[in-house]
mmCIF file of C-alpha atoms in Angstrom:
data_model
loop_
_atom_site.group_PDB
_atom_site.id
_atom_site.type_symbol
_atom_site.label_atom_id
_atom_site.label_comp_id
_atom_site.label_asym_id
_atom_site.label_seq_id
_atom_site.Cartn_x
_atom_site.Cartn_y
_atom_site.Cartn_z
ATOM 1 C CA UNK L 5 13.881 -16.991 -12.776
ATOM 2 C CA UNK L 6 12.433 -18.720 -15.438
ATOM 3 C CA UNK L 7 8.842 -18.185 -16.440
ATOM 4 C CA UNK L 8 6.810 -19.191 -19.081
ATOM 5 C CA UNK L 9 4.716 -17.067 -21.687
ATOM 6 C CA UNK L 10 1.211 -18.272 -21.157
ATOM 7 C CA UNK L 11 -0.395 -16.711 -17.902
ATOM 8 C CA UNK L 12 -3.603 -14.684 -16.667
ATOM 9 C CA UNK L 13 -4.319 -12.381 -13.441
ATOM 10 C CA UNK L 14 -7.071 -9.926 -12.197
ATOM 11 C CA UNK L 15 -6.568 -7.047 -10.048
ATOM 12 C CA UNK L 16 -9.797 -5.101 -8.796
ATOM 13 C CA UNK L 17 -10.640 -1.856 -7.038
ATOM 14 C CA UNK L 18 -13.499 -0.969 -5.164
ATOM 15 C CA UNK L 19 -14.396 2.352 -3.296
ATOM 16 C CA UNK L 20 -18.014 3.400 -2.605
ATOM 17 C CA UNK L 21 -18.369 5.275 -6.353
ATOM 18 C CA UNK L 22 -16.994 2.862 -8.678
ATOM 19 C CA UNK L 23 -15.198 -0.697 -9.495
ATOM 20 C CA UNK L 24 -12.125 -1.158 -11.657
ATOM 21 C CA UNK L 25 -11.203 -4.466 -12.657
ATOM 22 C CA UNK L 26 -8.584 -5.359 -14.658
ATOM 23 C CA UNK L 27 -7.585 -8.925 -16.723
ATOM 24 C CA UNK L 28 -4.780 -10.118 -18.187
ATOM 25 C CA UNK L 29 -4.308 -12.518 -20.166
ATOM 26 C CA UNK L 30 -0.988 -14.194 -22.530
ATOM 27 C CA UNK L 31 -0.311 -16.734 -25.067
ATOM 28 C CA UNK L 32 2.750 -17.324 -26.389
ATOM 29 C CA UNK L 33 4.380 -15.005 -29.041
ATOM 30 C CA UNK L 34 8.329 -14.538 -30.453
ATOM 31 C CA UNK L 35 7.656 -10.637 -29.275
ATOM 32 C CA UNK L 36 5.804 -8.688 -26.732
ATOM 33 C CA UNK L 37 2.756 -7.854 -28.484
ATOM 34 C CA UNK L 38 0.351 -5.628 -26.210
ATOM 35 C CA UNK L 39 -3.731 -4.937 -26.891
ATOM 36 C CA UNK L 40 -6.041 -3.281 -24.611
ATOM 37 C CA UNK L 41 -9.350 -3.024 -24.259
ATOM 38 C CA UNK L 42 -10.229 -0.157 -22.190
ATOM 39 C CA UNK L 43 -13.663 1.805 -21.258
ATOM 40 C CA UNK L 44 -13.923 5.815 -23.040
ATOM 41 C CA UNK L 45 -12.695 7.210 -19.659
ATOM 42 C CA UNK L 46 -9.387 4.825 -19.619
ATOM 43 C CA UNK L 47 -8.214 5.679 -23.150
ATOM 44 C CA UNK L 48 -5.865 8.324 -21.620
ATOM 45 C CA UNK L 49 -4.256 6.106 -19.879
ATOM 46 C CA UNK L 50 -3.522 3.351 -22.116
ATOM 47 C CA UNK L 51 0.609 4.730 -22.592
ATOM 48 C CA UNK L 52 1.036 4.869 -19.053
ATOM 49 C CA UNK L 53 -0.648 1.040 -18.326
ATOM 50 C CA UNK L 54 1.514 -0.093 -21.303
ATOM 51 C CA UNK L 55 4.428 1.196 -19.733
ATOM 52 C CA UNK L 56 4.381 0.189 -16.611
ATOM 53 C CA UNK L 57 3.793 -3.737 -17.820
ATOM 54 C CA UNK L 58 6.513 -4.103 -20.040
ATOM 55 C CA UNK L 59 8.887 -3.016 -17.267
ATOM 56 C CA UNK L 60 7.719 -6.832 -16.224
ATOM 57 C CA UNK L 61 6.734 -8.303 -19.702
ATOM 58 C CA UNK L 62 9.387 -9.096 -22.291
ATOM 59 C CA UNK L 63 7.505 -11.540 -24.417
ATOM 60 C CA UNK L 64 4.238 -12.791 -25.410
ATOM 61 C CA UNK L 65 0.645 -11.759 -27.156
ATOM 62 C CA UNK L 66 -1.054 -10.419 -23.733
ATOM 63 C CA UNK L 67 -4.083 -8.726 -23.520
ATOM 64 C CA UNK L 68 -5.556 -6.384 -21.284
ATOM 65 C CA UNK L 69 -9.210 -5.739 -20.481
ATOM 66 C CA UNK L 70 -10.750 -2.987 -18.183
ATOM 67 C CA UNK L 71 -14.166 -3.130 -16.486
ATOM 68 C CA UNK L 72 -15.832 -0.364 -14.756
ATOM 69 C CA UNK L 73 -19.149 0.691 -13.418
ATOM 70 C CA UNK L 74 -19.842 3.384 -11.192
ATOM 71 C CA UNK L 75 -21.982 3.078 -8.497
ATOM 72 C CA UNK L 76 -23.065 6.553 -8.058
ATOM 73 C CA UNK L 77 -27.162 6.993 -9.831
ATOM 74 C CA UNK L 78 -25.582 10.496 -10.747
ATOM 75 C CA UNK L 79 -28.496 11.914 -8.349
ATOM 76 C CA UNK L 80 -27.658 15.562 -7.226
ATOM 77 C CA UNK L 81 -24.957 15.688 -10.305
ATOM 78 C CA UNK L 82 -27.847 17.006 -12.490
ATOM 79 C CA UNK L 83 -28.794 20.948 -12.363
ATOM 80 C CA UNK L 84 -31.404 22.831 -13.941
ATOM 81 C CA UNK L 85 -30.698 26.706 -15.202
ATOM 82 C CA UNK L 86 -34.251 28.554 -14.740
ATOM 83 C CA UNK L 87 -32.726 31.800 -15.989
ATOM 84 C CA UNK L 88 -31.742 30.358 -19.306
ATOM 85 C CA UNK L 89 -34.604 27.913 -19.564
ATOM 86 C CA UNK L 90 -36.632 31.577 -19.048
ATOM 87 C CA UNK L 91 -34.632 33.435 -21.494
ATOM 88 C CA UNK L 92 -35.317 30.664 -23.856
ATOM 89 C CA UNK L 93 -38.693 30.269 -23.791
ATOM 90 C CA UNK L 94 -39.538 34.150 -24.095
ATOM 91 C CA UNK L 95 -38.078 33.922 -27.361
ATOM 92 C CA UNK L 96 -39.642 30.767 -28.138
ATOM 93 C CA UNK L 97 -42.675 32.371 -27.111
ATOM 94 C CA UNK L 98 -42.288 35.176 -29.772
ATOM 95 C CA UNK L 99 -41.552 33.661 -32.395
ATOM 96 C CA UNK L 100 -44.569 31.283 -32.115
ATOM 97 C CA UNK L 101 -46.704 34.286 -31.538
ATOM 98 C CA UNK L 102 -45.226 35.677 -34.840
ATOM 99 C CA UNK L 103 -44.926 32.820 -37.192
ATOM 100 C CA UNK L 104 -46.968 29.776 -35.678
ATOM 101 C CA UNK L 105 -49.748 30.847 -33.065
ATOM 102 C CA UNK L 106 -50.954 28.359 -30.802
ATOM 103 C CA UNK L 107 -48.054 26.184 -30.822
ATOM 104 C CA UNK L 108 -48.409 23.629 -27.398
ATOM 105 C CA UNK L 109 -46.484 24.378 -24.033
ATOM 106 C CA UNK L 110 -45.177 21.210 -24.269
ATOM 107 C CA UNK L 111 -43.513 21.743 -28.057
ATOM 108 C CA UNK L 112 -41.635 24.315 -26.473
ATOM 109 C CA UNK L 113 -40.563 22.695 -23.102
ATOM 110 C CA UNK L 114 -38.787 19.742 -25.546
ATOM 111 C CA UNK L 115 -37.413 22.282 -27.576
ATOM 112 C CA UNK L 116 -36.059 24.355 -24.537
ATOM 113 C CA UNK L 117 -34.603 20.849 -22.619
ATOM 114 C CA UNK L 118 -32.396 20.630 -25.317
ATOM 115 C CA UNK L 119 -30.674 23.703 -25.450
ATOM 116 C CA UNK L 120 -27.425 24.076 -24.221
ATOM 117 C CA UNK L 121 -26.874 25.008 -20.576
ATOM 118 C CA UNK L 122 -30.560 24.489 -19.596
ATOM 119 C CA UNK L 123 -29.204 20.886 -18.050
ATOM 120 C CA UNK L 124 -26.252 20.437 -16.580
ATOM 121 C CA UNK L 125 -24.381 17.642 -15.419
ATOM 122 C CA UNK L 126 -22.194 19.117 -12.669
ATOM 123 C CA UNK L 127 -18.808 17.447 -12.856
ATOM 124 C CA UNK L 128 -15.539 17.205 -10.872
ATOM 125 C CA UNK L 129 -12.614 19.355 -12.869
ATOM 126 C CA UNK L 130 -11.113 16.822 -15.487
ATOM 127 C CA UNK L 131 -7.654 16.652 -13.827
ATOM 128 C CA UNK L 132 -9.531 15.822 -10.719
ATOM 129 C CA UNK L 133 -11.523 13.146 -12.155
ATOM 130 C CA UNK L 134 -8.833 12.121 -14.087
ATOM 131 C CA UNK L 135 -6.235 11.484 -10.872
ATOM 132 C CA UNK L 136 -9.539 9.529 -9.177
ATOM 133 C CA UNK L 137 -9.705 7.615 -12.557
ATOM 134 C CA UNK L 138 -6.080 6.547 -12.691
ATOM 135 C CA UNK L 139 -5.365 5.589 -8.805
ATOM 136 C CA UNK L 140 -8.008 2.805 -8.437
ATOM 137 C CA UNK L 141 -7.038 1.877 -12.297
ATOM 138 C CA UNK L 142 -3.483 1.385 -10.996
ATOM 139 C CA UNK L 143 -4.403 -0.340 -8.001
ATOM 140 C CA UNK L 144 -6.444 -2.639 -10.361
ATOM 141 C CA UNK L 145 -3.652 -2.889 -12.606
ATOM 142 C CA UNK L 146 -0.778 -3.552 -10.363
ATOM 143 C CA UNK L 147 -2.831 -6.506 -8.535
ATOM 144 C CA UNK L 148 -3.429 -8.103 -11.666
ATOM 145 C CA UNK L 149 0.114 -7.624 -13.075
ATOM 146 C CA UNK L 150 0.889 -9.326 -9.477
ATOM 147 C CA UNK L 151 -1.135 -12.477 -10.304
ATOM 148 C CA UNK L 152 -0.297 -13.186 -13.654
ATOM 149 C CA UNK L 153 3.712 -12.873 -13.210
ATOM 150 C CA UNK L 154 3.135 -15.496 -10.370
ATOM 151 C CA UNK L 155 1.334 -17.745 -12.485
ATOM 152 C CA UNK L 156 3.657 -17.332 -14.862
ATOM 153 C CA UNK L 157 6.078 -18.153 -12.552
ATOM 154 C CA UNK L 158 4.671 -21.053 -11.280
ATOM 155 C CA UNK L 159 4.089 -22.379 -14.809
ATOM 156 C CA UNK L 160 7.764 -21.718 -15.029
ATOM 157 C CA UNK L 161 8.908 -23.944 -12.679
ATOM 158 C CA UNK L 162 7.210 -26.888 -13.262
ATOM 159 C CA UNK L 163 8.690 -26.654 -16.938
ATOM 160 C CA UNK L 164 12.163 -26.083 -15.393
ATOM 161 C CA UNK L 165 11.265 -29.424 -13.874
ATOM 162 C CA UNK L 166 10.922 -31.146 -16.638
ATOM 163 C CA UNK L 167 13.657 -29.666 -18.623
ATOM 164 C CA UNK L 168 15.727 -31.008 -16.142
ATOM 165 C CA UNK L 169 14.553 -34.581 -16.326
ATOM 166 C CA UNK L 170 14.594 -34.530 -20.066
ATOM 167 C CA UNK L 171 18.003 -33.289 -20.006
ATOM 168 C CA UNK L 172 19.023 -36.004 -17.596
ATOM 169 C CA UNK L 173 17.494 -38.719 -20.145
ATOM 170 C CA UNK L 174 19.891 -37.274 -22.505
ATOM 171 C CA UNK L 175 22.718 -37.644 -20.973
ATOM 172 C CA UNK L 176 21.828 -41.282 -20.347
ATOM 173 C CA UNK L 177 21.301 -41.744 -23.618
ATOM 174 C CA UNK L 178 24.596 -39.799 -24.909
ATOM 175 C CA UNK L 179 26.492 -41.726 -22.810
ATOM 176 C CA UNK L 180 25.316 -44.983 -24.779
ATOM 177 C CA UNK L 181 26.024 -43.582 -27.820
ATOM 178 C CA UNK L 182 29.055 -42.476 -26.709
ATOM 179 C CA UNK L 183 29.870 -46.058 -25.756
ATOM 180 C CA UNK L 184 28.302 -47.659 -28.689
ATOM 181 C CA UNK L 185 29.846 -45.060 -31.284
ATOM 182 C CA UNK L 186 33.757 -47.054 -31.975
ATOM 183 C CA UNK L 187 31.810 -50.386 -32.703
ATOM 184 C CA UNK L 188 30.786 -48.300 -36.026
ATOM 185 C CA UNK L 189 33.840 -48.234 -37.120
ATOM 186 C CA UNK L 190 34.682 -51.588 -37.020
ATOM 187 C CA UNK L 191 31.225 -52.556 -38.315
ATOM 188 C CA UNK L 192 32.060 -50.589 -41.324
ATOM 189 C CA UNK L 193 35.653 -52.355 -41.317
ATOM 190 C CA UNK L 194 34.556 -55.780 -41.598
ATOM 191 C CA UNK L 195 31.147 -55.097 -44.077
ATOM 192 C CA UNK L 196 33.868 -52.856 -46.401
ATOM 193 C CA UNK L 197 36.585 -55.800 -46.105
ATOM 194 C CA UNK L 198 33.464 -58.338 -47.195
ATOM 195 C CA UNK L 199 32.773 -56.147 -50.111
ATOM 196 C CA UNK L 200 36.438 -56.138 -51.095
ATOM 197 C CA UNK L 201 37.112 -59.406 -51.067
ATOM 198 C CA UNK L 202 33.935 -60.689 -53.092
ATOM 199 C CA UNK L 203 34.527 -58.173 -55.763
ATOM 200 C CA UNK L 204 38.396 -59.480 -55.612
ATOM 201 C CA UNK L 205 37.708 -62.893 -54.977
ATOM 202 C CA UNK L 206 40.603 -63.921 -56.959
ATOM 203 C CA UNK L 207 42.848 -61.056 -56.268
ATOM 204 C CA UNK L 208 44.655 -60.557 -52.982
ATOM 205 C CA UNK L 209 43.460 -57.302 -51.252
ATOM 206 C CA UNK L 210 45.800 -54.413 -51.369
ATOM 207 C CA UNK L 211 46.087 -54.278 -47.394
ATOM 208 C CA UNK L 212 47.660 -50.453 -47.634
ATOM 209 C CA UNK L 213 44.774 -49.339 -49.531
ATOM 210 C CA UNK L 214 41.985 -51.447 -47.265
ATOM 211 C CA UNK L 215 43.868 -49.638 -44.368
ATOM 212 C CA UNK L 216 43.250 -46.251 -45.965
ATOM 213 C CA UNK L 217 40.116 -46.720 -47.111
ATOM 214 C CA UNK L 218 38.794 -47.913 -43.680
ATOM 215 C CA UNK L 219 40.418 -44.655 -41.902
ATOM 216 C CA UNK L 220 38.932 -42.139 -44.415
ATOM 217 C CA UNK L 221 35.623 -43.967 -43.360
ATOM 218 C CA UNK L 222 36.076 -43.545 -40.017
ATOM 219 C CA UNK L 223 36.964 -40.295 -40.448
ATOM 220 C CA UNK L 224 33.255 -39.736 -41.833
ATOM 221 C CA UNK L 225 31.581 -41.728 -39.492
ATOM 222 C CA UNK L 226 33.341 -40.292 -36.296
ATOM 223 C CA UNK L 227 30.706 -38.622 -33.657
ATOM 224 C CA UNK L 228 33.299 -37.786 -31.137
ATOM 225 C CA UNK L 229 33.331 -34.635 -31.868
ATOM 226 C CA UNK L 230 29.518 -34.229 -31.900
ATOM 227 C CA UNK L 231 29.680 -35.767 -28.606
ATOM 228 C CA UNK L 232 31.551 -33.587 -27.174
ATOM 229 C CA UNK L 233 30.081 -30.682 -28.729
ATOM 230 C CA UNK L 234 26.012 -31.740 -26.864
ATOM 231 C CA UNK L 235 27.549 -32.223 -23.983
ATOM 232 C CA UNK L 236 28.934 -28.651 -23.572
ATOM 233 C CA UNK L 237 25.142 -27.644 -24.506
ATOM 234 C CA UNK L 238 23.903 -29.635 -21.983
ATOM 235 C CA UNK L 239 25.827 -28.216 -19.716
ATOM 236 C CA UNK L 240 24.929 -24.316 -20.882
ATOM 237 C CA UNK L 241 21.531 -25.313 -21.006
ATOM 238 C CA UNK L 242 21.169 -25.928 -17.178
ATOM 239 C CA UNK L 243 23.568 -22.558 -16.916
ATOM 240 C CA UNK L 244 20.881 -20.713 -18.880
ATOM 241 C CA UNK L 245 18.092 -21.939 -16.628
ATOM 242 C CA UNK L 246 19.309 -19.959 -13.824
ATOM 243 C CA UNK L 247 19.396 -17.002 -15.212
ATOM 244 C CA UNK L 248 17.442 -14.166 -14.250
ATOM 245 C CA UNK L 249 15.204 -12.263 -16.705
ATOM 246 C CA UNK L 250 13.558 -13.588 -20.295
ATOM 247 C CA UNK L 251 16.094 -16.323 -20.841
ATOM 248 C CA UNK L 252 13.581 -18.014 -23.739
ATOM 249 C CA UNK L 253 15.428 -16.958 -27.015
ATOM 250 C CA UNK L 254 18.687 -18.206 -25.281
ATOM 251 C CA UNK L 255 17.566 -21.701 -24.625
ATOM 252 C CA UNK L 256 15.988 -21.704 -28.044
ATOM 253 C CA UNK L 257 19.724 -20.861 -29.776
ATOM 254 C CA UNK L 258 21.228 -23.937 -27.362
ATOM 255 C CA UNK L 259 18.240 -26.073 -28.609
ATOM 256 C CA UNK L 260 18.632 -25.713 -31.767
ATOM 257 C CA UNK L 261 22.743 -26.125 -31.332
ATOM 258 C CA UNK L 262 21.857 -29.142 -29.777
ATOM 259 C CA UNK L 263 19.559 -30.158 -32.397
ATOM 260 C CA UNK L 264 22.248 -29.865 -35.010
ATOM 261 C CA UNK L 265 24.990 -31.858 -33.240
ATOM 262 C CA UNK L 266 21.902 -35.315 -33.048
ATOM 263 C CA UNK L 267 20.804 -35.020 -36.489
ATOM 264 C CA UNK L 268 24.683 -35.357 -37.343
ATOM 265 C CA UNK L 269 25.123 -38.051 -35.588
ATOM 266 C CA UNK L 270 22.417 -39.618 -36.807
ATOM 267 C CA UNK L 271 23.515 -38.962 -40.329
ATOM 268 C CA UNK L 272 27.156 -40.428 -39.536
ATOM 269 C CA UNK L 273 25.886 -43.421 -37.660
ATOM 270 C CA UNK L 274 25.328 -45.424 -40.139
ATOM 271 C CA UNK L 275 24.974 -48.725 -37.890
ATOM 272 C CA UNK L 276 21.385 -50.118 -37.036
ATOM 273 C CA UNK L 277 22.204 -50.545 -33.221
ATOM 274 C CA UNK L 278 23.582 -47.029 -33.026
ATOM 275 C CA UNK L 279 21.298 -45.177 -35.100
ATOM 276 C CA UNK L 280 17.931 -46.358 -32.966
ATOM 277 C CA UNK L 281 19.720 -44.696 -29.897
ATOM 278 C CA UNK L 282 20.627 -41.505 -31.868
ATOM 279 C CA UNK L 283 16.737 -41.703 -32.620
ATOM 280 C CA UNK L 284 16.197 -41.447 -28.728
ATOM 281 C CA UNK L 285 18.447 -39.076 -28.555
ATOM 282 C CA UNK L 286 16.762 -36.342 -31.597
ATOM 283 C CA UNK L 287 13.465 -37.482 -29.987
ATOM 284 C CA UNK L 288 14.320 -36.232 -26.688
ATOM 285 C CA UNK L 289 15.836 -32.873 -27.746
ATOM 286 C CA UNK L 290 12.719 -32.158 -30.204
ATOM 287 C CA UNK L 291 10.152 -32.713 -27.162
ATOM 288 C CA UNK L 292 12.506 -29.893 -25.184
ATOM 289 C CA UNK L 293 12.225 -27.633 -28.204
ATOM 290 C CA UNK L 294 8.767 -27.868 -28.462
ATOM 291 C CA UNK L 295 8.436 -26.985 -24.476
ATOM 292 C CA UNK L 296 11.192 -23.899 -25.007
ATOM 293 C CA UNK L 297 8.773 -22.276 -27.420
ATOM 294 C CA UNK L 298 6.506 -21.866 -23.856
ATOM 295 C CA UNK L 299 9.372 -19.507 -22.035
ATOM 296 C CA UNK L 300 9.537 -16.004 -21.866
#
């Protein structure tokens, strides 16, 4: 199914600790380019998040931004060790008895607060936290991934839409040219037979080599072959759109094939009539390479 690059979707989890929310957001980009932006605790996890989206994600500059906040005040978490704090201060005690007498009680309570062990923050075991941390992060993650494949999706079609109508136009308008290409031909004939005969105005024209000189023309100015040629990518165009999976790169090869056979014609045609239709025509399949640069 086709979808385009450009997209964004948010995915959030909420239990009664903490809230996970997770963004994403993509432009368009010839590669799958990946940045995150992730809170200390979610660096771990960065390889497996990456992962997981480009199993869905071929193409495209996409970003990804965590949010969390926990909505736990920590109270109860927090534990104070009197038998070090004790052990602490009888030394601190000593050595202020020794060296600096009279030092304050309070000097000594800041110095024993900041001694290891005295406070604790009693934690969960890190691969405990850490499962906690990654389930609502996937949850998060897999909502938002959810989102912004069916926006992208939905941007899709509506540009499959259009494709379609522009590559209806040309067809319309390849079938004029195709109509309008064998009066070239015989618009060349007659202006080359003018030039002849008022350069020979006195001589008789060599009829053979007219002859041959008008078929070697129309040799060069012949677009049937062009023709034929943007119709068959017409045709694999609409084929391509159909496809499942990141199809972008293969409508931009038809595009450009496409884009080769008009600006031949369009260098062959030399004929006023003609060449304002082939000028449709490059128009048309320019504005549909412009919009293929927006698929994934």
């Amino acid at each position: 199914m086709i979808r385009s690059m450009t997209g964004y979707g948010k995915g959030v989890f909420e239990d009664a600790s903490a809230k996970i929310s997770v963004e994403i957001r993509a432009v368009n980009n010839k590669f799958c380019e990946m940045s995150f932006r992730l809170p200390r605790p979610f660096n771990q996890f960065e390889d497996r998040l990456r992962k997981n989206f480009l199993r869905q994600i071929s193409r495209g500059r996409v970003d990804v931004y965590v949010n969390f906040s926990s909505s736990s005040d920590g109270a109860g978490r927090i534990r104070y060790n009197p038998e070090i704090a004790g052990t602490y201060h009888k030394i601190l005690k000593q050595i202020s008895d020794e060296f600096a007498k009279d030092v304050p009680d309070s000097t000594l309570l800041n110095l024993i607060a900041r001694f290891p062990d005295v406070i604790e923050i009693d934690r969960e075991s890190p691969d405990k936290q850490s499962d906690g941390l990654w389930e609502g992060l996937k949850i998060a993650a897999d909502g938002a991934l959810s989102n912004f494949l069916a926006m992208r999706k939905a941007e899709g079609q509506a540009l499959k839409a259009d494709f379609l109508a522009r590559i209806e136009n040309l067809r319309k308008t390849l079938a004029i040219v195709e109509k309008e290409a064998p009066k070239v031909v015989e618009y060349q004939r007659e202006r080359l037979k003018k030039r002849m005969e008022e350069a020979l105005a006195t001589i008789a024209v060599d009829e053979t080599r007219f002859l041959n000189e008008v078929a070697h023309f129309a040799d060069k100015t012949d677009i049937n072959e062009e023709i034929t040629r943007m119709k068959s990518h017409l045709v694999q165009f609409v084929d391509v759109l159909d496809e499942d999976g990141a199809i972008g790169r293969k409508l931009d090869f038809v595009t450009q094939e496409m884009a080769r056979e008009a600006n031949t014609m369009g260098s062959k045609a030399n004929f006023a009539d003609l060449s304002k239709i082939v000028i449709e025509l490059k128009s048309e399949v320019e504005k549909i390479r412009e919009q293929v640069q927006n698929i994934e």
